[in-house]
Coordinates of C-alpha atoms (C1' of nucleotides) in Angstrom, one line a residue:
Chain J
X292 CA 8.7 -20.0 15.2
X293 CA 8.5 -21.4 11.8
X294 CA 10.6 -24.0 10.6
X295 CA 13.9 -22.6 9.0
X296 CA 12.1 -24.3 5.5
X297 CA 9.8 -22.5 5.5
X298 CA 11.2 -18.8 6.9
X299 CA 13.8 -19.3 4.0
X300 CA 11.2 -20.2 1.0
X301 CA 9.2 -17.1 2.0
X302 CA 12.9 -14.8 1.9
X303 CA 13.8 -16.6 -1.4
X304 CA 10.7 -15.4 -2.3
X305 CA 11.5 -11.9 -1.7
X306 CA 15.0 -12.4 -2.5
X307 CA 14.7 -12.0 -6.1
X308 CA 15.4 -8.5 -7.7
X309 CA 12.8 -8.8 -10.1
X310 CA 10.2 -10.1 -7.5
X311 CA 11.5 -7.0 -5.3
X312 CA 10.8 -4.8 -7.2
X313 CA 7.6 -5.8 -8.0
X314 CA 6.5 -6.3 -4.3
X315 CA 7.8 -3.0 -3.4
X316 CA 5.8 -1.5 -6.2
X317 CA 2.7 -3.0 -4.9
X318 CA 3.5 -1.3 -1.4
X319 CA 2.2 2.0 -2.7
X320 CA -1.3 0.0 -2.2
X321 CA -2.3 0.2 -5.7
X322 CA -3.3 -3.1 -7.8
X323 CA -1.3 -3.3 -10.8
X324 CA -1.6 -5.8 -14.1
X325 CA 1.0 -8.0 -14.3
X326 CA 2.1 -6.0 -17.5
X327 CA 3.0 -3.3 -15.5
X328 CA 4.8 -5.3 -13.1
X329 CA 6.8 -6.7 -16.0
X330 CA 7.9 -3.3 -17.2
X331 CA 8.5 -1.9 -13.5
X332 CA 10.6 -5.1 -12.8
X333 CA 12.4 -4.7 -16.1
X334 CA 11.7 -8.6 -17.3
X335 CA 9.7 -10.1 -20.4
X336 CA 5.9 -10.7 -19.6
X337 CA 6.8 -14.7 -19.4
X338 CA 9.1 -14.3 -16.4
X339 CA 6.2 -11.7 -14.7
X340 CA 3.9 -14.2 -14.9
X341 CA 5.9 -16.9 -13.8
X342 CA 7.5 -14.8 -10.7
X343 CA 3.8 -13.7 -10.1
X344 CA 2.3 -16.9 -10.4
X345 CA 4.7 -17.5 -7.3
X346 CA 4.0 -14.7 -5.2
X347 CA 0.8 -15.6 -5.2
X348 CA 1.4 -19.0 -4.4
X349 CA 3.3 -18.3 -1.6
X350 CA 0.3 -16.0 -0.4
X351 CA 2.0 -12.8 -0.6
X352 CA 0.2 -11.4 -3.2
X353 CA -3.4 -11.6 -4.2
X354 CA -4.7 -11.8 -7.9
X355 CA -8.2 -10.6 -9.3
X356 CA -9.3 -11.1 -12.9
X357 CA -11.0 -8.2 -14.8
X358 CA -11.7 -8.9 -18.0
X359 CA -8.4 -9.5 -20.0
X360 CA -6.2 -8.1 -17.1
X361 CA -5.0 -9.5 -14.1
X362 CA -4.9 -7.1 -10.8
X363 CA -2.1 -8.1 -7.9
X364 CA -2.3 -6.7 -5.3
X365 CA 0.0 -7.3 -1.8
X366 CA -2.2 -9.8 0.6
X367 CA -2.2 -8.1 3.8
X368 CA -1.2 -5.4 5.7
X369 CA 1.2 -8.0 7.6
X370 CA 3.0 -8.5 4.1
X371 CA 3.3 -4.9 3.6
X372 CA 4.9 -4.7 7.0
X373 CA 7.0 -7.4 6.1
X374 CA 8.3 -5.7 3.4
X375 CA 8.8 -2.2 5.1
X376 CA 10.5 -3.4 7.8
X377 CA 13.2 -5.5 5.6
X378 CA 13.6 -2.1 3.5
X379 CA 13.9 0.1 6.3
X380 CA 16.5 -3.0 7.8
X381 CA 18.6 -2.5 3.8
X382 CA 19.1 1.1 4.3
X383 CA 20.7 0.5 7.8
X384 CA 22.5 -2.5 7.1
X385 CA 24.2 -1.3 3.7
X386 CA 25.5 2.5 4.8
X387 CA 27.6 2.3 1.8
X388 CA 26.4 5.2 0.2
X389 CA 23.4 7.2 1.0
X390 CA 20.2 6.3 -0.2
X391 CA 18.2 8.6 -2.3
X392 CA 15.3 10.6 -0.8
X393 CA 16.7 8.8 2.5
X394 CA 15.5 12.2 4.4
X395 CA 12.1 12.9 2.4
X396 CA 11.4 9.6 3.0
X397 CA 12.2 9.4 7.0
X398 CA 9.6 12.6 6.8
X399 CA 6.4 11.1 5.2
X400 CA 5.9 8.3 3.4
X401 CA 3.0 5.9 2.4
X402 CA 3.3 2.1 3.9
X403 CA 1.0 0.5 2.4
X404 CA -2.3 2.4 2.1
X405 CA -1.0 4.4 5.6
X406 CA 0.7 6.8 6.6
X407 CA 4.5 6.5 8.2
X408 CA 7.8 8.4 8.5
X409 CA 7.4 11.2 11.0
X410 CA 4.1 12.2 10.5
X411 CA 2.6 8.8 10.2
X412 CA 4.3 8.5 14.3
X413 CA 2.9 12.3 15.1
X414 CA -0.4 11.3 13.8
X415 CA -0.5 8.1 16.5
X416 CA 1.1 10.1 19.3
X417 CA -1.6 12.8 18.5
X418 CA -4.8 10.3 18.2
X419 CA -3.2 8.8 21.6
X420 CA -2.7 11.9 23.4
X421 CA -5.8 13.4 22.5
X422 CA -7.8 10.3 23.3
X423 CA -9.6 10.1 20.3
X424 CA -8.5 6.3 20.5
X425 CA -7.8 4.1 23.2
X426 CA -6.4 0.2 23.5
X427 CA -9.1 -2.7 22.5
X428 CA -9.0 -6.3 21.8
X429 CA -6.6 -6.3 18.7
X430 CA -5.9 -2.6 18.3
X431 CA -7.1 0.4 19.0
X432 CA -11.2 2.1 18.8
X433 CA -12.1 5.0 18.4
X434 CA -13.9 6.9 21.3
X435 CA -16.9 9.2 21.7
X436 CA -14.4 12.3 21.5
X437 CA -12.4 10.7 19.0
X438 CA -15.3 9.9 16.6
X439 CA -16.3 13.3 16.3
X440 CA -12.7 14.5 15.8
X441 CA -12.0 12.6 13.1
X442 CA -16.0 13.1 11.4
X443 CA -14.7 16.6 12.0
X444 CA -11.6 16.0 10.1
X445 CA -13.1 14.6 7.1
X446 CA -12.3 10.8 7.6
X447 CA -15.3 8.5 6.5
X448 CA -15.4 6.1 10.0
X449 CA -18.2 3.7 8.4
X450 CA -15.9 2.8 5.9
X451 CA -12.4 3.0 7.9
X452 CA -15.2 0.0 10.2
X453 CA -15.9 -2.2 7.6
X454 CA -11.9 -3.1 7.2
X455 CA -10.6 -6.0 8.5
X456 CA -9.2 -4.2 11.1
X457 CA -10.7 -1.1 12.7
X458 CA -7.1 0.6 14.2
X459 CA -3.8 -1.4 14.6
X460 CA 0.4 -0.7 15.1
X461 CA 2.6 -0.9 12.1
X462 CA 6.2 -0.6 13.4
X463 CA 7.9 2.1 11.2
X464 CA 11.4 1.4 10.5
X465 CA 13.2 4.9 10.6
X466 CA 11.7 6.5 13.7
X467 CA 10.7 2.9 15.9
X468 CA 7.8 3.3 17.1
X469 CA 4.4 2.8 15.7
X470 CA 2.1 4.3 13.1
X471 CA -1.5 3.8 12.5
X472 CA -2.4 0.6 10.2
X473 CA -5.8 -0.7 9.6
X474 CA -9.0 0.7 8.3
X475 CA -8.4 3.8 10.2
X476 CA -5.3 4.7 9.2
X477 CA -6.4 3.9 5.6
X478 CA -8.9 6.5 5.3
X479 CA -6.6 9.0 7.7
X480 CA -4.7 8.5 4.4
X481 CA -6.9 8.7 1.6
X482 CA -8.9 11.4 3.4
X483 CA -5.5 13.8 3.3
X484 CA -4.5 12.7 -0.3
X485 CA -7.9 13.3 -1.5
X486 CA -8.3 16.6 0.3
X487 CA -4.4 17.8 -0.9
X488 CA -3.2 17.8 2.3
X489 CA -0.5 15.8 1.3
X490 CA 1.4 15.7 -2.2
X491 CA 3.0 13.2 -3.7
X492 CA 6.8 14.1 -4.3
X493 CA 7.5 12.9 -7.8
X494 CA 10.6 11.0 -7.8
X495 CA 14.0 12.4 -9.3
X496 CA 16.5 10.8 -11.4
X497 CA 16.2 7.4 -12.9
X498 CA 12.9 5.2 -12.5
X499 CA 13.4 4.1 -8.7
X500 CA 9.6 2.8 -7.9
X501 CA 9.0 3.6 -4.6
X502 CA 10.0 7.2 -5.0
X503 CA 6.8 8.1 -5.9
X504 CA 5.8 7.4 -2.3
X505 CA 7.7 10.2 -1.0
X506 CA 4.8 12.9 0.6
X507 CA 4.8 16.6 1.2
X508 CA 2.6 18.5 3.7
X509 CA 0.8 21.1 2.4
X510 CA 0.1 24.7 3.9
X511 CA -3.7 23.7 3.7
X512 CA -2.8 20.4 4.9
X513 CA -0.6 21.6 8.1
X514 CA -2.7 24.0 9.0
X515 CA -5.6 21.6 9.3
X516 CA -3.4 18.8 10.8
X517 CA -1.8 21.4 13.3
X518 CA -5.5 23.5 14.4
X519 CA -7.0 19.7 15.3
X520 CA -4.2 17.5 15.9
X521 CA -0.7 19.8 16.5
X522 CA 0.8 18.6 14.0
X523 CA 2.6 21.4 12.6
X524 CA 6.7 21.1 12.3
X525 CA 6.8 19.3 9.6
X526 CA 9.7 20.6 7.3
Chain B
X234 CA 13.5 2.9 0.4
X235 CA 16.3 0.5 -0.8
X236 CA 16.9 -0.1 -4.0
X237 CA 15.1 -3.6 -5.1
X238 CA 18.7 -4.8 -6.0
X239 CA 19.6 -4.3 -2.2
X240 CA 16.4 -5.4 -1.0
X241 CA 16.4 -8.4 -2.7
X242 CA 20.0 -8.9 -1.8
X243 CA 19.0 -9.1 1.5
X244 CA 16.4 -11.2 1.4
X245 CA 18.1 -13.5 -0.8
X246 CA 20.6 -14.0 2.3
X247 CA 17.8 -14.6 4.6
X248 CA 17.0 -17.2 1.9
X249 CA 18.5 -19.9 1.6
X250 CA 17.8 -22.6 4.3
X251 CA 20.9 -23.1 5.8
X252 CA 21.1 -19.8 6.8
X253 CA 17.7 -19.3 7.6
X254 CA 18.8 -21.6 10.3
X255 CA 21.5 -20.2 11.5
X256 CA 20.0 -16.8 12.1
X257 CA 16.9 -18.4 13.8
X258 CA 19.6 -20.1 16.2
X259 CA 21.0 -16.8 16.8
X260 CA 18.4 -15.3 17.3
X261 CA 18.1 -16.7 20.6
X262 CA 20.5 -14.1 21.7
X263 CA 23.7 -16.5 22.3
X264 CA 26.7 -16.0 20.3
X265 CA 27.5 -19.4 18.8
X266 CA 30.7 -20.7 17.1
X267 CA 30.9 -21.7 12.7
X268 CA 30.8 -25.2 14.5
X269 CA 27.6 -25.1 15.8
X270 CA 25.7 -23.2 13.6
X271 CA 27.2 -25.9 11.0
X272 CA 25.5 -29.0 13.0
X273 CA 22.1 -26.8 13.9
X274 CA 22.0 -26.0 10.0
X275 CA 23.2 -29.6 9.3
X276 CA 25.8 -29.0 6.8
X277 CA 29.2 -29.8 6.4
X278 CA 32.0 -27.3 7.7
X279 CA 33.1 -25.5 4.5
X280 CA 29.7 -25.2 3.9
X281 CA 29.2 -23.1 7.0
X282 CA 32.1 -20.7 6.7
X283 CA 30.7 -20.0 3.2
X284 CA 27.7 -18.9 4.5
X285 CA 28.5 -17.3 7.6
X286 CA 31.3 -15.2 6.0
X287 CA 28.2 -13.7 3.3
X288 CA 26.4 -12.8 6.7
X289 CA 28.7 -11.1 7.9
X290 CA 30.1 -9.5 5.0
X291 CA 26.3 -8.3 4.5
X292 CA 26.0 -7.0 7.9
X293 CA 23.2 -9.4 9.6
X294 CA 26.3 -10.9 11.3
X295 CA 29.2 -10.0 13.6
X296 CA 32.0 -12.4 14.2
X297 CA 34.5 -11.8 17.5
X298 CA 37.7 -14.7 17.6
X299 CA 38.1 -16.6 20.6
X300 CA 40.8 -18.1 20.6
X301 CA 40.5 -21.1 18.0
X302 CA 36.6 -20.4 17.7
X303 CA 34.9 -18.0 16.1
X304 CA 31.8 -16.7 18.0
X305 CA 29.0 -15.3 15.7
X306 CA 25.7 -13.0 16.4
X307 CA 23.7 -11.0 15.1
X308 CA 24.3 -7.3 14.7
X309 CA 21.9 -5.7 16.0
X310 CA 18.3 -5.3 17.4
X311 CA 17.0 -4.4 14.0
X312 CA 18.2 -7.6 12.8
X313 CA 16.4 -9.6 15.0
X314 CA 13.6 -7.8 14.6
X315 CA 13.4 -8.2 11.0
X316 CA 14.2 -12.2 11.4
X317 CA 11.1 -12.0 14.1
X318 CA 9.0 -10.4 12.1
X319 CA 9.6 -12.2 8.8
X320 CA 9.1 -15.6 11.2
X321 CA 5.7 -14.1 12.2
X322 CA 4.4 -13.3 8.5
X323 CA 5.9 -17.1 7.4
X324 CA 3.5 -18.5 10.0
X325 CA 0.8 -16.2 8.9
X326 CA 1.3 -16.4 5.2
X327 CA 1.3 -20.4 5.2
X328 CA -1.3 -21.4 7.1
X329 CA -1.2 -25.2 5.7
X330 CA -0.3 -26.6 8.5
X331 CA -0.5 -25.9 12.2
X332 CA 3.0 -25.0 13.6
X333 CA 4.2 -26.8 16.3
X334 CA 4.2 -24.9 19.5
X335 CA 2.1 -22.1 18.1
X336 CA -0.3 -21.3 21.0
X337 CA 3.2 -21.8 23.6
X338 CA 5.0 -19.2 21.5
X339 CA 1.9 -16.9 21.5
X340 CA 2.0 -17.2 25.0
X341 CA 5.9 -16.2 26.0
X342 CA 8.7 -16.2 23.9
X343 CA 12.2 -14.7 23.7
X344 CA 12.6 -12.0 20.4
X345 CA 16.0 -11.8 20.6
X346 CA 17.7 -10.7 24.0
X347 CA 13.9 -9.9 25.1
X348 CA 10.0 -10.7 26.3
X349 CA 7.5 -11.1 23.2
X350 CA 4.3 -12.5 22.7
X351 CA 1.1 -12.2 25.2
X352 CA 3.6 -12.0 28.4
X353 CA 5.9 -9.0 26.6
X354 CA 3.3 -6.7 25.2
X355 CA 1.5 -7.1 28.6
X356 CA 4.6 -6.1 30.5
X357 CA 4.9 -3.0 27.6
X358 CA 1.6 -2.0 28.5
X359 CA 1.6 -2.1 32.5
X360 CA 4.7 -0.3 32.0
X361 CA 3.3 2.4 30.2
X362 CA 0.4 2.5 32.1
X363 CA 1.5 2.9 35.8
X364 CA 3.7 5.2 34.1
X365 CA 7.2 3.8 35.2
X366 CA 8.3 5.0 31.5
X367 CA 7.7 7.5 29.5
X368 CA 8.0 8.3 25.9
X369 CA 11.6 9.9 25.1
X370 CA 13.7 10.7 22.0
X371 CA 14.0 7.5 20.3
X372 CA 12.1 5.5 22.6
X373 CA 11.3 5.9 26.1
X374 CA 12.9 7.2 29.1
X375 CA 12.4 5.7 32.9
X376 CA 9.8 8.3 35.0
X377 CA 11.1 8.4 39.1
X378 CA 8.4 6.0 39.6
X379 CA 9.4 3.7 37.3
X380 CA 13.1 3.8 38.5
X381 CA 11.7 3.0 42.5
X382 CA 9.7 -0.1 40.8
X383 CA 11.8 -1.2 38.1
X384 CA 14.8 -1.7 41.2
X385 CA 12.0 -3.0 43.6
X386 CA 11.8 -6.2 41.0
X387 CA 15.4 -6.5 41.3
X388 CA 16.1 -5.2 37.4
X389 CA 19.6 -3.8 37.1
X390 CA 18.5 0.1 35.6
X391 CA 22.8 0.8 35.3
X392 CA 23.2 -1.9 33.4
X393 CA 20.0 -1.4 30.8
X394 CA 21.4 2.1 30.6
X395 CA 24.7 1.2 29.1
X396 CA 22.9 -0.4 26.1
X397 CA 22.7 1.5 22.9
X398 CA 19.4 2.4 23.4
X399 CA 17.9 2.4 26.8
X400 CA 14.4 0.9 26.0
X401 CA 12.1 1.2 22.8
X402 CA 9.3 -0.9 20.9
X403 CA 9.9 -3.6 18.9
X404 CA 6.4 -5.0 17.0
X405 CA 5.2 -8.2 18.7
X406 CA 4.3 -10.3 15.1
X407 CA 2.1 -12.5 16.9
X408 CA 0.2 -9.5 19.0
X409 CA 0.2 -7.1 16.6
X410 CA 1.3 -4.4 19.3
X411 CA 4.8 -3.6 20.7
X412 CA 7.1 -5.2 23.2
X413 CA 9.7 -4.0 25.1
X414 CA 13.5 -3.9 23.6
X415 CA 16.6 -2.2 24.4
X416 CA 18.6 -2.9 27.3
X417 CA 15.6 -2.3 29.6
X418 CA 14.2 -5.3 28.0
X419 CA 17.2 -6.8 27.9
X420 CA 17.3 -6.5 31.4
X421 CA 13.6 -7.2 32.7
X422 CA 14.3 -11.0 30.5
X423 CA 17.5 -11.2 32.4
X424 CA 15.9 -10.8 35.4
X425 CA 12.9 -12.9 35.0
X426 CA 14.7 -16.1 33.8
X427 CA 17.7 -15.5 36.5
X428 CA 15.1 -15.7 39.2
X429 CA 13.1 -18.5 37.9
X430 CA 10.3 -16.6 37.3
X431 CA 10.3 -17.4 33.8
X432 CA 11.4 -20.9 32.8
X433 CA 12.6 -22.4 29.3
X434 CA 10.5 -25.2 28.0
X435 CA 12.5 -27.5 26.4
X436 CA 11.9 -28.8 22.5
X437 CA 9.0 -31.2 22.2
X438 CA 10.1 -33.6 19.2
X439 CA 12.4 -33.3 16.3
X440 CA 15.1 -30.6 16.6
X441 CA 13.5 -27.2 16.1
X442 CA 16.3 -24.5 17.1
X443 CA 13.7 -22.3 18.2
X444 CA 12.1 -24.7 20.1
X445 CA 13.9 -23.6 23.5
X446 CA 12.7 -20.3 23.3
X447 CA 9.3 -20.5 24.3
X448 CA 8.8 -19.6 27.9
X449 CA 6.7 -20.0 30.7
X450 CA 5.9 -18.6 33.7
X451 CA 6.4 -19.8 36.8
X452 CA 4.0 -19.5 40.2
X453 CA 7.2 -17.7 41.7
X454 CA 7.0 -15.3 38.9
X455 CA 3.2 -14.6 38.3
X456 CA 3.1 -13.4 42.3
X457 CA 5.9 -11.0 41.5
X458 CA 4.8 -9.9 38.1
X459 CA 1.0 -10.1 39.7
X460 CA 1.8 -7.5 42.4
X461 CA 3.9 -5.5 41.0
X462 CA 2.5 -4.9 37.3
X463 CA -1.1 -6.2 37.7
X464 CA 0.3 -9.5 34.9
X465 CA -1.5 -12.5 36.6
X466 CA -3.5 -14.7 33.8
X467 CA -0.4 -16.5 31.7
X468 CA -1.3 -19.7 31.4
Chain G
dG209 C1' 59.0 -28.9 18.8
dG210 C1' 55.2 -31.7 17.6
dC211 C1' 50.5 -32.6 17.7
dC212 C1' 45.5 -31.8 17.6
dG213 C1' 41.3 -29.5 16.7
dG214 C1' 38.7 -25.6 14.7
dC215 C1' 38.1 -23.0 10.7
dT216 C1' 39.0 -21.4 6.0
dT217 C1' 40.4 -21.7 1.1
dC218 C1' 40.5 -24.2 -3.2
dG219 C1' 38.6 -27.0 -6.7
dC220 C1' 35.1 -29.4 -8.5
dC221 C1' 30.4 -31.1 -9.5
dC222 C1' 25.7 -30.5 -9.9
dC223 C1' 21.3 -28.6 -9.8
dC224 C1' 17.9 -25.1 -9.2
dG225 C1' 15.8 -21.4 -11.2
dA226 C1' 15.6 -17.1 -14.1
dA227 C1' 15.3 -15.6 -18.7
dC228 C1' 13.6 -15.7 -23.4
dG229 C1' 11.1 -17.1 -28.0
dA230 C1' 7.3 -19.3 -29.8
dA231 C1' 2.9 -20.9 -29.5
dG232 C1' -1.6 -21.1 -27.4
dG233 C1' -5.9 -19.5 -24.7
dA234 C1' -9.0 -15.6 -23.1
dC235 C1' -11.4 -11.4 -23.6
dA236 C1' -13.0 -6.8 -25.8
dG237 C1' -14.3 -4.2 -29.8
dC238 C1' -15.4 -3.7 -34.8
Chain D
dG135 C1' -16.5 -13.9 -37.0
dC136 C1' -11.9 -11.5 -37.1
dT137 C1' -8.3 -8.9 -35.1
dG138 C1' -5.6 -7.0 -31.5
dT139 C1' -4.2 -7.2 -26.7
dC140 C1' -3.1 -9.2 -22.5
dC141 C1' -1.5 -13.0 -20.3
dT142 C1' 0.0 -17.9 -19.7
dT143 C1' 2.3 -22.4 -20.9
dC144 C1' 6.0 -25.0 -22.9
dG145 C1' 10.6 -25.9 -24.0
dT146 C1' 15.3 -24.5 -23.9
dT147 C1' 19.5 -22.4 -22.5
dC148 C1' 22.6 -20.8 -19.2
dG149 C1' 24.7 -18.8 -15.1
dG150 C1' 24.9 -18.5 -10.1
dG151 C1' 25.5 -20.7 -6.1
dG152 C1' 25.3 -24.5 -2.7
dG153 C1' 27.5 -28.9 -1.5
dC154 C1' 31.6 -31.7 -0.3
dG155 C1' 36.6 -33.5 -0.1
dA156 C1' 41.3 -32.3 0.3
dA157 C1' 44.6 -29.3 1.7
dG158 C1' 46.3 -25.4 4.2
dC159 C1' 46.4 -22.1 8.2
dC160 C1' 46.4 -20.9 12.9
dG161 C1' 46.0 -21.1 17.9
dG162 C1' 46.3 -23.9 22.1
dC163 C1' 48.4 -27.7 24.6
dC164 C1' 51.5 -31.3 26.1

DNA sequence: GGCCGGCTTCGCCCCCGAACGAAGGACAGC
DNA sequence: GCTGTCCTTCGTTCGGGGGCGAAGCCGGCC
């Protein structure tokens, strides 16, 4: 394990409201300038850039110029389930008072660039069950059945491959049991944004930045996800 | 998800060193007294309670009097896992130096009160797939098999079932793929290091409190494991 | 009762780090 | 080139919180 130094510099690092909620807007998977961060987190553009400056330092976050903005970005899928797990641990250690969209979000949710909540965990029970995937070094592949269920779903393997990981586990935090990370569950992702399967719920009420990750089957999106995968009961 | 003023308060008390060691200490499992945790965090006495009482009053901690000592833990499985986890992504994230006892805690470690790394996710999967469990609502449930060779190895099933929850996954951060926890794994560690089948390497060099939690398996405990679950090549 | 040992509370000091204003590069478009 | 925008660096202020010593509380023990 890592020296207690060390494990505490990285949840100082996290521990700050501002660079909260500038991580947990970069879960939603998008790159942001740091002048959007600054605005989301509520602080002057000298403070983003120095609380930046130290994300990416410690190697949570991941910068790239273009032209006179800066794009951050979360590091790795490891960072994002960092981050996911120590929200999901919040809402169960702090029962105060309930937490808003605490049931959309136990329902569907992006992590990341995946999906989680209870569909993201019916998606891997389904791709499991159906043996579209099976266990390999690291994660999971896709087999012969499985790649012409998912072609047949829409979702663009060759570039779900070139990923650094084909198919992994992501714990999810409110149901406990794995969803589909990696390249796979990526484009499993995209593919149903893209296609309006899913919606994204706009959030309610004042600017909370990860309510925007909130998702929504929709009838065309149900019906597909229930005739290939039986995924249906999703309220 | 949490607000990023709970988030980061949370983190924040995962942040500071001192406490970072105290929770890696406890998350050996053992309940430990302010005492202790004040000489494995080296810091004076007043210092300690300080801390300790902002665990607790944030709910990573519980306390339970014992006479004149106070014996801390942590409060639950999600807490650990969190701690785990956020150990994993430090040794990820900082990759300046090798960590001591890296490849041994790959190998076999304790997460909490159970089996992780290469040993734990092996057991998850032979488990799984000689179907002795299967999955259940909010984890999974013993098969009739699995109750005739879960008692065969001398695990106490009574026992695991009088934990909250009777077995579930908990993300192994080094193997990327889930372990066993709940009182099942509870009880299959119990077992293992009762019967010497697992052993306790001690700390190599300075103090690391997490030193003593990397495991190995013994000849005693390969043949059992071997023949019963098919888990032969731990070095 | 008197003593001791474990733990907490109080009071204090000190330092880290978060915030901002002002100034200084870097890049795009006219 | 000039201007506007985006972002960083510098320098300063200031508040939160971590540390310790001294004192107080409480339970156990002779």
């Amino acid at each position: 394990m890592a020296t207690p130094a060390a494990f505490a510099s990285l949840a100082a690092l996290m521990g700050d409201p501002a660079r909260a909620a500038m991580l947990q807007a970069l879960l939603s998977g998008e790159a942001l300038t740091a002048g959007e961060l600054a605005r989301i987190a509520g602080i002057g553009a000298p403070s983003a850039s120095a609380h930046l400056a130290r994300l990416v330092e410690g190697g949570l976050v991941l910068v790239h110029p273009q032209g006179r903005h800066r794009y951050h970005r979360l590091a790795s899928e490891e960072v994002a389930a960092a981050i996911e797990m120590l929200g999901g641990l919040t809402m169960t250690v702090t029962p105060a008072r309930r937490w808003p969209h605490g049931e959309a979000l136990r329902t569907a949710r992006l992590c990341y660039d995946h999906l989680a909540g209870r569909l993201g965990v019916a998606l891997h029970g389904a791709l499991v069950g159906r043996g579209w995937i099976a266990p390999a070094e690291g994660g999971w592949a896709a087999t012969t059945a499985g790649e012409a269920g998912l072609a047949g779903l829409g979702i663009d393997l060759p570039a779900a491959r070139r990923a650094r990981r084909f198919a992994c586990d992501c714990m999810d935090w409110s149901e406990r049991r794995p969803h589909l990370a990696g390249g796979l569950g990526r484009e499993i992702a995209a593919c149903c944004l893209r296609r309006h399967w899913l919606g994204r719920l706009p959030p309610e009420g004042p600017a909370d930045p990860l309510g925007r990750r909130r998702l929504r089957l929709t009838p065309e999106g149900a019906r597909r996800l229930g005739e290939s995968l039986g995924i249906n009961a999703l309220p």
